[in-house]
GROMACS .gro file of C-alpha atoms in nm:
model
  271
    1UNK     CA    1  -1.759   1.399   7.880
    2UNK     CA    2  -1.868   1.040   7.937
    3UNK     CA    3  -2.123   1.071   7.657
    4UNK     CA    4  -1.863   1.180   7.397
    5UNK     CA    5  -1.730   0.832   7.312
    6UNK     CA    6  -2.086   0.701   7.272
    7UNK     CA    7  -2.160   0.975   7.016
    8UNK     CA    8  -1.823   0.953   6.839
    9UNK     CA    9  -1.849   0.581   6.765
   10UNK     CA   10  -2.176   0.601   6.565
   11UNK     CA   11  -2.048   0.914   6.392
   12UNK     CA   12  -1.735   0.737   6.277
   13UNK     CA   13  -1.944   0.442   6.160
   14UNK     CA   14  -2.178   0.671   5.964
   15UNK     CA   15  -1.879   0.851   5.814
   16UNK     CA   16  -1.727   0.524   5.699
   17UNK     CA   17  -2.058   0.418   5.545
   18UNK     CA   18  -2.087   0.751   5.365
   19UNK     CA   19  -1.733   0.719   5.230
   20UNK     CA   20  -1.809   0.369   5.100
   21UNK     CA   21  -2.135   0.481   4.941
   22UNK     CA   22  -1.961   0.783   4.782
   23UNK     CA   23  -1.679   0.568   4.643
   24UNK     CA   24  -1.936   0.330   4.496
   25UNK     CA   25  -2.132   0.621   4.352
   26UNK     CA   26  -1.849   0.778   4.153
   27UNK     CA   27  -1.656   0.670   3.847
   28UNK     CA   28  -1.380   0.841   3.649
   29UNK     CA   29  -1.359   0.768   3.276
   30UNK     CA   30  -1.007   0.800   3.140
   31UNK     CA   31  -0.883   0.952   2.815
   32UNK     CA   32  -0.992   0.758   2.507
   33UNK     CA   33  -1.248   0.560   2.708
   34UNK     CA   34  -1.625   0.550   2.753
   35UNK     CA   35  -1.854   0.387   3.009
   36UNK     CA   36  -2.160   0.169   2.965
   37UNK     CA   37  -2.409   0.211   3.250
   38UNK     CA   38  -2.584  -0.097   3.392
   39UNK     CA   39  -2.891  -0.024   3.608
   40UNK     CA   40  -2.936  -0.306   3.857
   41UNK     CA   41  -3.295  -0.212   3.947
   42UNK     CA   42  -3.381  -0.080   3.604
   43UNK     CA   43  -3.370  -0.225   3.252
   44UNK     CA   44  -3.010  -0.343   3.275
   45UNK     CA   45  -2.772  -0.207   3.013
   46UNK     CA   46  -2.854   0.145   2.900
   47UNK     CA   47  -2.869   0.138   2.519
   48UNK     CA   48  -3.097   0.434   2.444
   49UNK     CA   49  -2.856   0.697   2.578
   50UNK     CA   50  -2.499   0.787   2.481
   51UNK     CA   51  -2.229   0.618   2.692
   52UNK     CA   52  -2.054   0.806   2.970
   53UNK     CA   53  -1.773   1.020   2.833
   54UNK     CA   54  -1.435   1.110   2.978
   55UNK     CA   55  -1.422   1.262   3.324
   56UNK     CA   56  -1.587   1.228   3.664
   57UNK     CA   57  -1.941   1.087   3.697
   58UNK     CA   58  -2.178   1.017   3.989
   59UNK     CA   59  -2.396   0.707   3.962
   60UNK     CA   60  -2.620   0.522   4.202
   61UNK     CA   61  -2.414   0.287   4.422
   62UNK     CA   62  -2.619  -0.015   4.313
   63UNK     CA   63  -2.548   0.048   3.941
   64UNK     CA   64  -2.235  -0.057   3.751
   65UNK     CA   65  -2.024   0.109   3.483
   66UNK     CA   66  -1.829  -0.099   3.228
   67UNK     CA   67  -1.538   0.094   3.079
   68UNK     CA   68  -1.435   0.043   2.715
   69UNK     CA   69  -1.149   0.185   2.512
   70UNK     CA   70  -1.303   0.374   2.221
   71UNK     CA   71  -0.995   0.507   2.040
   72UNK     CA   72  -0.837   0.318   1.751
   73UNK     CA   73  -0.680  -0.013   1.849
   74UNK     CA   74  -0.478  -0.277   1.664
   75UNK     CA   75  -0.502  -0.654   1.676
   76UNK     CA   76  -0.260  -0.902   1.514
   77UNK     CA   77  -0.352  -1.237   1.371
   78UNK     CA   78  -0.148  -1.524   1.220
   79UNK     CA   79  -0.350  -1.756   0.999
   80UNK     CA   80  -0.308  -2.070   0.792
   81UNK     CA   81  -0.513  -2.044   0.474
   82UNK     CA   82  -0.535  -2.238   0.147
   83UNK     CA   83  -0.463  -2.103  -0.200
   84UNK     CA   84  -0.682  -2.179  -0.502
   85UNK     CA   85  -0.485  -2.500  -0.571
   86UNK     CA   86  -0.499  -2.618  -0.209
   87UNK     CA   87  -0.150  -2.521  -0.091
   88UNK     CA   88  -0.105  -2.415   0.271
   89UNK     CA   89  -0.024  -2.043   0.303
   90UNK     CA   90   0.074  -1.858   0.622
   91UNK     CA   91  -0.077  -1.510   0.640
   92UNK     CA   92   0.014  -1.241   0.895
   93UNK     CA   93  -0.234  -0.954   0.917
   94UNK     CA   94  -0.339  -0.680   1.154
   95UNK     CA   95  -0.660  -0.480   1.188
   96UNK     CA   96  -0.717  -0.121   1.298
   97UNK     CA   97  -1.056  -0.088   1.466
   98UNK     CA   98  -1.259   0.079   1.737
   99UNK     CA   99  -1.606   0.026   1.886
  100UNK     CA  100  -1.879   0.254   1.758
  101UNK     CA  101  -1.919   0.513   2.033
  102UNK     CA  102  -2.294   0.569   2.018
  103UNK     CA  103  -2.363   0.194   1.998
  104UNK     CA  104  -2.132   0.094   2.281
  105UNK     CA  105  -2.427  -0.013   2.500
  106UNK     CA  106  -2.554  -0.256   2.234
  107UNK     CA  107  -2.201  -0.389   2.183
  108UNK     CA  108  -2.172  -0.460   2.556
  109UNK     CA  109  -2.520  -0.611   2.577
  110UNK     CA  110  -2.493  -0.837   2.270
  111UNK     CA  111  -2.121  -0.913   2.234
  112UNK     CA  112  -1.958  -0.840   2.569
  113UNK     CA  113  -1.621  -0.702   2.668
  114UNK     CA  114  -1.431  -0.971   2.472
  115UNK     CA  115  -1.597  -0.872   2.144
  116UNK     CA  116  -1.258  -0.880   1.967
  117UNK     CA  117  -1.224  -1.253   2.027
  118UNK     CA  118  -1.594  -1.325   1.974
  119UNK     CA  119  -1.656  -1.119   1.660
  120UNK     CA  120  -1.364  -0.938   1.501
  121UNK     CA  121  -1.095  -1.207   1.481
  122UNK     CA  122  -1.326  -1.488   1.358
  123UNK     CA  123  -1.455  -1.253   1.087
  124UNK     CA  124  -1.103  -1.162   0.975
  125UNK     CA  125  -1.008  -1.532   0.957
  126UNK     CA  126  -1.316  -1.618   0.755
  127UNK     CA  127  -1.264  -1.329   0.512
  128UNK     CA  128  -0.894  -1.411   0.470
  129UNK     CA  129  -0.966  -1.777   0.389
  130UNK     CA  130  -1.235  -1.677   0.141
  131UNK     CA  131  -1.017  -1.419  -0.037
  132UNK     CA  132  -0.689  -1.612  -0.045
  133UNK     CA  133  -0.873  -1.917  -0.182
  134UNK     CA  134  -0.934  -1.724  -0.506
  135UNK     CA  135  -0.565  -1.679  -0.588
  136UNK     CA  136  -0.271  -1.898  -0.686
  137UNK     CA  137   0.052  -1.897  -0.480
  138UNK     CA  138   0.227  -1.706  -0.759
  139UNK     CA  139  -0.033  -1.429  -0.745
  140UNK     CA  140  -0.007  -1.414  -0.366
  141UNK     CA  141   0.372  -1.389  -0.387
  142UNK     CA  142   0.397  -1.121  -0.651
  143UNK     CA  143   0.127  -0.889  -0.776
  144UNK     CA  144  -0.193  -0.944  -0.582
  145UNK     CA  145  -0.105  -0.857  -0.222
  146UNK     CA  146  -0.267  -0.512  -0.236
  147UNK     CA  147  -0.579  -0.657  -0.396
  148UNK     CA  148  -0.598  -0.930  -0.130
  149UNK     CA  149  -0.563  -0.672   0.147
  150UNK     CA  150  -0.843  -0.458   0.002
  151UNK     CA  151  -1.075  -0.757  -0.046
  152UNK     CA  152  -1.020  -0.886   0.309
  153UNK     CA  153  -1.096  -0.537   0.439
  154UNK     CA  154  -1.419  -0.508   0.240
  155UNK     CA  155  -1.548  -0.852   0.338
  156UNK     CA  156  -1.463  -0.802   0.706
  157UNK     CA  157  -1.608  -0.451   0.718
  158UNK     CA  158  -1.934  -0.569   0.560
  159UNK     CA  159  -1.990  -0.806   0.854
  160UNK     CA  160  -1.856  -0.611   1.154
  161UNK     CA  161  -2.042  -0.291   1.058
  162UNK     CA  162  -2.359  -0.463   1.180
  163UNK     CA  163  -2.181  -0.580   1.496
  164UNK     CA  164  -2.119  -0.226   1.632
  165UNK     CA  165  -1.748  -0.231   1.534
  166UNK     CA  166  -1.584   0.031   1.315
  167UNK     CA  167  -1.312  -0.127   1.098
  168UNK     CA  168  -1.055   0.129   0.978
  169UNK     CA  169  -0.797  -0.081   0.796
  170UNK     CA  170  -0.668  -0.432   0.730
  171UNK     CA  171  -0.292  -0.467   0.676
  172UNK     CA  172  -0.145  -0.785   0.525
  173UNK     CA  173   0.204  -0.782   0.676
  174UNK     CA  174   0.344  -1.108   0.542
  175UNK     CA  175   0.253  -1.395   0.311
  176UNK     CA  176   0.466  -1.708   0.364
  177UNK     CA  177   0.462  -1.982   0.099
  178UNK     CA  178   0.600  -2.336   0.134
  179UNK     CA  179   0.979  -2.320   0.064
  180UNK     CA  180   0.965  -2.542  -0.246
  181UNK     CA  181   0.683  -2.335  -0.398
  182UNK     CA  182   0.863  -2.009  -0.319
  183UNK     CA  183   1.184  -2.136  -0.484
  184UNK     CA  184   0.994  -2.251  -0.794
  185UNK     CA  185   0.820  -1.914  -0.827
  186UNK     CA  186   1.145  -1.721  -0.783
  187UNK     CA  187   1.315  -1.943  -1.044
  188UNK     CA  188   1.030  -1.884  -1.288
  189UNK     CA  189   1.039  -1.509  -1.228
  190UNK     CA  190   1.416  -1.505  -1.291
  191UNK     CA  191   1.370  -1.696  -1.617
  192UNK     CA  192   1.097  -1.459  -1.728
  193UNK     CA  193   1.320  -1.161  -1.648
  194UNK     CA  194   1.612  -1.310  -1.841
  195UNK     CA  195   1.382  -1.380  -2.135
  196UNK     CA  196   1.258  -1.022  -2.134
  197UNK     CA  197   1.616  -0.892  -2.124
  198UNK     CA  198   1.714  -1.118  -2.416
  199UNK     CA  199   1.415  -1.002  -2.620
  200UNK     CA  200   1.507  -0.642  -2.542
  201UNK     CA  201   1.864  -0.697  -2.665
  202UNK     CA  202   1.732  -0.859  -2.986
  203UNK     CA  203   1.497  -0.570  -3.052
  204UNK     CA  204   1.774  -0.318  -2.983
  205UNK     CA  205   2.018  -0.499  -3.216
  206UNK     CA  206   1.755  -0.522  -3.488
  207UNK     CA  207   1.677  -0.152  -3.464
  208UNK     CA  208   2.049  -0.066  -3.474
  209UNK     CA  209   2.096  -0.282  -3.786
  210UNK     CA  210   1.796  -0.118  -3.950
  211UNK     CA  211   1.943   0.224  -3.867
  212UNK     CA  212   2.280   0.136  -4.026
  213UNK     CA  213   2.107  -0.007  -4.333
  214UNK     CA  214   1.893   0.304  -4.376
  215UNK     CA  215   2.196   0.533  -4.339
  216UNK     CA  216   2.399   0.328  -4.592
  217UNK     CA  217   2.109   0.323  -4.834
  218UNK     CA  218   2.070   0.698  -4.797
  219UNK     CA  219   2.438   0.757  -4.875
  220UNK     CA  220   2.425   0.523  -5.173
  221UNK     CA  221   2.117   0.698  -5.311
  222UNK     CA  222   2.282   1.038  -5.259
  223UNK     CA  223   2.598   0.929  -5.440
  224UNK     CA  224   2.392   0.783  -5.722
  225UNK     CA  225   2.199   1.107  -5.765
  226UNK     CA  226   2.522   1.310  -5.749
  227UNK     CA  227   2.696   1.091  -6.007
  228UNK     CA  228   2.404   1.120  -6.243
  229UNK     CA  229   2.403   1.499  -6.215
  230UNK     CA  230   2.779   1.553  -6.275
  231UNK     CA  231   2.811   1.594  -6.655
  232UNK     CA  232   3.139   1.689  -6.833
  233UNK     CA  233   3.014   2.042  -6.888
  234UNK     CA  234   2.938   2.088  -6.516
  235UNK     CA  235   3.280   1.952  -6.421
  236UNK     CA  236   3.447   2.184  -6.669
  237UNK     CA  237   3.261   2.488  -6.534
  238UNK     CA  238   3.352   2.398  -6.179
  239UNK     CA  239   3.717   2.355  -6.284
  240UNK     CA  240   3.721   2.696  -6.440
  241UNK     CA  241   3.569   2.850  -6.125
  242UNK     CA  242   3.833   2.682  -5.914
  243UNK     CA  243   4.113   2.798  -6.149
  244UNK     CA  244   3.993   3.157  -6.132
  245UNK     CA  245   4.000   3.149  -5.754
  246UNK     CA  246   4.351   3.001  -5.758
  247UNK     CA  247   4.467   3.270  -6.003
  248UNK     CA  248   4.387   3.530  -5.743
  249UNK     CA  249   4.642   3.375  -5.508
  250UNK     CA  250   4.973   3.571  -5.477
  251UNK     CA  251   5.167   3.249  -5.537
  252UNK     CA  252   5.023   3.200  -5.888
  253UNK     CA  253   5.259   3.314  -6.172
  254UNK     CA  254   5.140   3.169  -6.504
  255UNK     CA  255   4.800   3.041  -6.612
  256UNK     CA  256   4.773   2.855  -6.945
  257UNK     CA  257   4.409   2.847  -7.054
  258UNK     CA  258   4.304   2.523  -7.216
  259UNK     CA  259   4.638   2.354  -7.152
  260UNK     CA  260   4.504   2.034  -6.994
  261UNK     CA  261   4.372   1.718  -7.160
  262UNK     CA  262   4.029   1.799  -7.033
  263UNK     CA  263   4.046   2.153  -7.167
  264UNK     CA  264   4.086   2.296  -6.814
  265UNK     CA  265   4.349   2.571  -6.753
  266UNK     CA  266   4.697   2.481  -6.626
  267UNK     CA  267   4.870   2.677  -6.351
  268UNK     CA  268   5.246   2.708  -6.392
  269UNK     CA  269   5.526   2.875  -6.205
  270UNK     CA  270   5.399   2.821  -5.843
  271UNK     CA  271   5.641   2.921  -5.568
   0.00000   0.00000   0.00000
């Protein structure tokens, strides 16, 4: 019984050491994450093998695992850029991105865990300044925002593709012009709109006048043709036809043929 404490103490010590070694030898990778293995007594960062995926992993206690988020992330950036005529423009943009999974080891080795600050954001700023510098404030305010967004995306993607970063989208959320420039542009746009409305009213009025003129001319031509075709003989024939129809009426009593000045029949004795 006296020997039991002497045996228990080393056993407890060994157990504690084993627990520490086991805790240092395991790593759990969470959902949407991946791990980069660093071999202390090997070649350092493992770049020739895929990173550790989600779940439980056992590694040597002297090695390290650096965990990265590999699902899509978003970063916001507010920038001051210059337009083509040198005016200061405030640009708010965000980027959707994620590290390239199979190249995560190279990203960690060459760029580090703060790769967003080291690579992505400086590239977005540079691309934004380059693109916005091609446009006037009026173009930035009105019609070119989608084009600017697409160009910033293309220029940024071209660079970060070689830096082990997958760029999914660039979103230009706001373009803020100096107040005086914004007011001048809005005033010009209002004047252009009013001018277009005035021109539209003129064109509409002109077309309406042309329509009335054409209709009047058509009626005049029709009357002219009708007048030219109505001879005395035709009028007389039509009068006779009308008289014959009236004679069939029960109210007609006496018809005098050829009683009128024009030679047309007279109808007498109507009730």
